[in-house]
Amino acid sequence: MRFDTVIIGGGLAGLTAGIALQREGKSTAIISTGQNALHFFSGSFESVVEKNERMIDFFAKAGIPLHYAPGVRLMPLGSFRPSALCLEDTDIFPTAKVGSKVLIVNFMGYHDFFSTFLAEGLEKEGMQCRIRLLDLPELEPLQRSPGGMRSVQMARILDPIWEKFVQEVRLLIKDEDIVVIPQVFGLKDPSTPGLIREDLPVRAIFAGTLPPSVPGIRTQQLLGRNYERLGGTYLKGDHALRALTKDNRIIGVSTKNLDRHYLKADTFILASGSYFSKGLRSNPFEITEPVFDLDVNYSPERSDWYNPKFAADQPYMHYGVKTDENLHAIKGGTVIQNLYAIGSVMGVSHPRFGFGAGLAIRSAFHVTDQIVQESKV
Amino acid sequence: MKIQEYTQSKYNFEECMKCTVCTAYCPVLQVNPLFPGPKQCGPDEERLRLKDPYFFNTALKYCMNCKRCEVACPSGVNVAALIQSARIHYDHTPPKVRDRILASTDFMGKMARPVAPVVNAVTGLGITKTVLDATLKIDHRRSFPRYSGSSFTAWLKRHRKEQAAFEEQAAYFHGCYVNYNHPQLGKDLVKVLNALGVGVQLLEKEKCCGIAMIVNGMSARAARNASVNIASIRKAVDKGLKVLSTSSTCVLTLRDEYPELLGIDNDSVREDILLATRFIFERMEAGATLHFRPDYHRRIAYHVPCHLEKLGWGVFSERLLRRIPGVEFTLLDSNCCGIAGTYGFKKENYEAAQNIGAPLFDQIRSVDPEVVACDCETCKWQIEMSTGYPVMNPISILAEALE
Ligand SMILES: Cc1cc2nc3c(=O)[nH]c(=O)nc-3n(C[C@H](O)[C@H](O)[C@H](O)COP(=O)(O)OP(=O)(O)OC[C@H]3O[C@@H](n4cnc5c(N)ncnc54)[C@H](O)[C@@H]3O)c2cc1C
Ligand code: SF4
Ligand code: SF4
């Protein structure tokens, strides 16, 4: 099967590249082993500090509204972190002192939301906190099952009854000026959190839960759907195995599901993520990139890989595939002209493209712009 | 430095990193609180089961083996296979009469065929449905597949000579559905392959692929069928033939469930077992052409069955359909229809099955196509019953569009 571009990895980086190219009229395929880091997405696009109109417009076209307001956001364990560009679910404040009195609402039997840590964090910033549990009869079937009270299953039940939820919260509010709610709303529709916010008499903050992330899954679904509606071929659950190479160019890749049927293309984009997604692999001796066997940037001295302090910034997280400045991948010291690397397979951060979602999207744009440009000449 | 040899656990279950991604994609977990979900029933409980079979949880029966958890898992854990193999190994309760009947698709077909009009009339009656519901717990709201009066194999045997005249040949694993319920689909395949210059022959012996037996606690019988099928397939492959099927579930079973769940080795023939649309697509990519009617027109919405999504081959059917001039094509969102073979026929699952399918049915109604295309016979029953829209196999659409 032939495409203009084949993308390996269907996370934020791969989907962004796929959608951008489809919108330019290219034919593309995305091969994606399984789901990706978007399922843990907080809703904040890390390392995007500028008002990036291009990103905002890009996501709006896929039905994903973003808002820009440089400041700080509340983390799931009660600390605050800088943020500027977010999904609608995530609130950004100028400073960590977001109010004076806070009501933290959780659901009976829901253990994936850390109310007490949140309260401790907020109290440190000088706010008074009260935690209340809601016991909604609609959630009772989930409470009976061991795996039931999980974000996604809860959202499926809560989304249609968000108005009832708002009424219940109204009854709980005394003199608080802020209410903190778990991110378990808006599995399908990105507007639900906004509707809840509008209907509450005080300012609402949606705080992160343990995975899977409801806003993250929704974002993944909307991007995937947008990609398919644009005519992209999304090979879900398939795994790129090996590449067919000729004269230092990639001609095709084979996959687990397609046996010897190679996917051929003019250009290839590697967006296979980091260790977590198996875009990078490690053993005690080396760190490798399994599909193309690209050069990976890491210290030969294993003791350099990690910092014994658990919470420290770990050097191994910064290792990734080597590229030239236009993100062409490098193998055996030679640049491969029709293979690019984007997103976290390059390592957790990049001097030019930032880290997190910023890295994924900026690097995807950088590469797709080149591909579109080159096809015009 | 000394390190342990690389080892791989069965069904890769040690690779599970507890990310919970699979739980978001399991259709049953979203509608049935009695089901603990793929992560818990699969890798989590496997650890316990390996220690002591006492930990086997009968709620595993709610898994409908749709494989969506496997498609979603980023770590390559064979979650559904873990669940089904646990059921095979630890659940020793004999299958109910009802489950035996539902699983015996070939036996039922053989019995029903000579008296098909009677069977069709009877299973269509309200009273029959009430009785089946009360006695066997086969849900009375279900409509039953109709049986055909003459089998596909009998038809193909009558045309054996003209099929043998084609220089190129392919073997057809028709499956129970084509043979007993819908021979027309088999005839459509013959028409399309003949147009490509390929003749169609039967396997020396063919038994039901056995998937319904595997999930209904009759794996020993399934394994007997599997041995017969693989032996016949091997003979065909030795003659240089590809073995084609028009059912995505049969293909998945022959290729993947045999070795994974039944321990039947199919290594030497696995790559030669293909969904017919893939075979046709690859022929056309290699230069073969089909001539379509210039006046053909169809608004088609294509649903990728769960098992085809797992195979990763929906793209072949999709691309073939898109190639037909005059086809207005919509790809439906990835959703499960809820039937999962025999699962949705059971009274205890009816509600869940219809809730699972709801998003798909809603989308079909809003797209409002002339026909829904789909490569699975049980999806066809479920979608036709639940939406009223006709469902056709992509092969039948190709056949209809041919000059
Ligand atoms: C737990 C966690 C939470 C995070 N939260 C945030 C956040 O809140 N905000 C933020 O900005 N950033 C966050 N990040 C950073 C995140 O990595 C990036 O934002 C971004 O999502 C990375 O996207 P990616 O496409 O590069 O990689 P991934 O999302 O990892 O996607 C890679 C995909 O490639 C697939 N793949 C790998 N190998 C193959 C192969 N051989 N064939 C086919 N497919 C393959 C994988 O299965 C996977 O689906 C988080 C990361 C993690 C791990
Ligand atoms: S096979 Fe389907 S029903 Fe069974 S656990 Fe996996 S996703 Fe759920
Ligand atoms: S998706 Fe895979 S790795 Fe994640 S919890 Fe499920 S089985 Fe484990």
PDB file of C-alpha atoms in Angstrom, chain A residues 4 14 30 100 105 144 151 218 222 253 259 279 331 341 343 352 376:
ATOM      1  CA  ASP A   4       2.722  10.147   0.586  1.00  0.00           C
ATOM      2  CA  GLY A  14       1.966  11.526  15.230  1.00  0.00           C
ATOM      3  CA  ILE A  30      -0.474   6.302  11.015  1.00  0.00           C
ATOM      4  CA  SER A 100      -9.826  32.341  50.368  1.00  0.00           C
ATOM      5  CA  VAL A 105     -15.896  17.796  46.384  1.00  0.00           C
ATOM      6  CA  ARG A 144     -20.315  -2.319  43.946  1.00  0.00           C
ATOM      7  CA  SER A 151     -12.612   8.181  35.875  1.00  0.00           C
ATOM      8  CA  ARG A 218     -11.439  12.905  24.799  1.00  0.00           C
ATOM      9  CA  LEU A 222     -11.333  13.924  18.786  1.00  0.00           C
ATOM     10  CA  VAL A 253       7.982  -0.428   6.665  1.00  0.00           C
ATOM     11  CA  ASP A 259       2.946  -9.721   7.436  1.00  0.00           C
ATOM     12  CA  GLY A 279       9.770   4.162  21.016  1.00  0.00           C
ATOM     13  CA  LYS A 331      21.660   6.236  11.379  1.00  0.00           C
ATOM     14  CA  ALA A 341      11.771  12.110  14.179  1.00  0.00           C
ATOM     15  CA  GLY A 343       7.885  14.186  19.776  1.00  0.00           C
ATOM     16  CA  ARG A 352      14.627  24.322  20.208  1.00  0.00           C
ATOM     17  CA  LYS A 376       5.802  22.086  -3.910  1.00  0.00           C
TER      18      LYS A 376
END
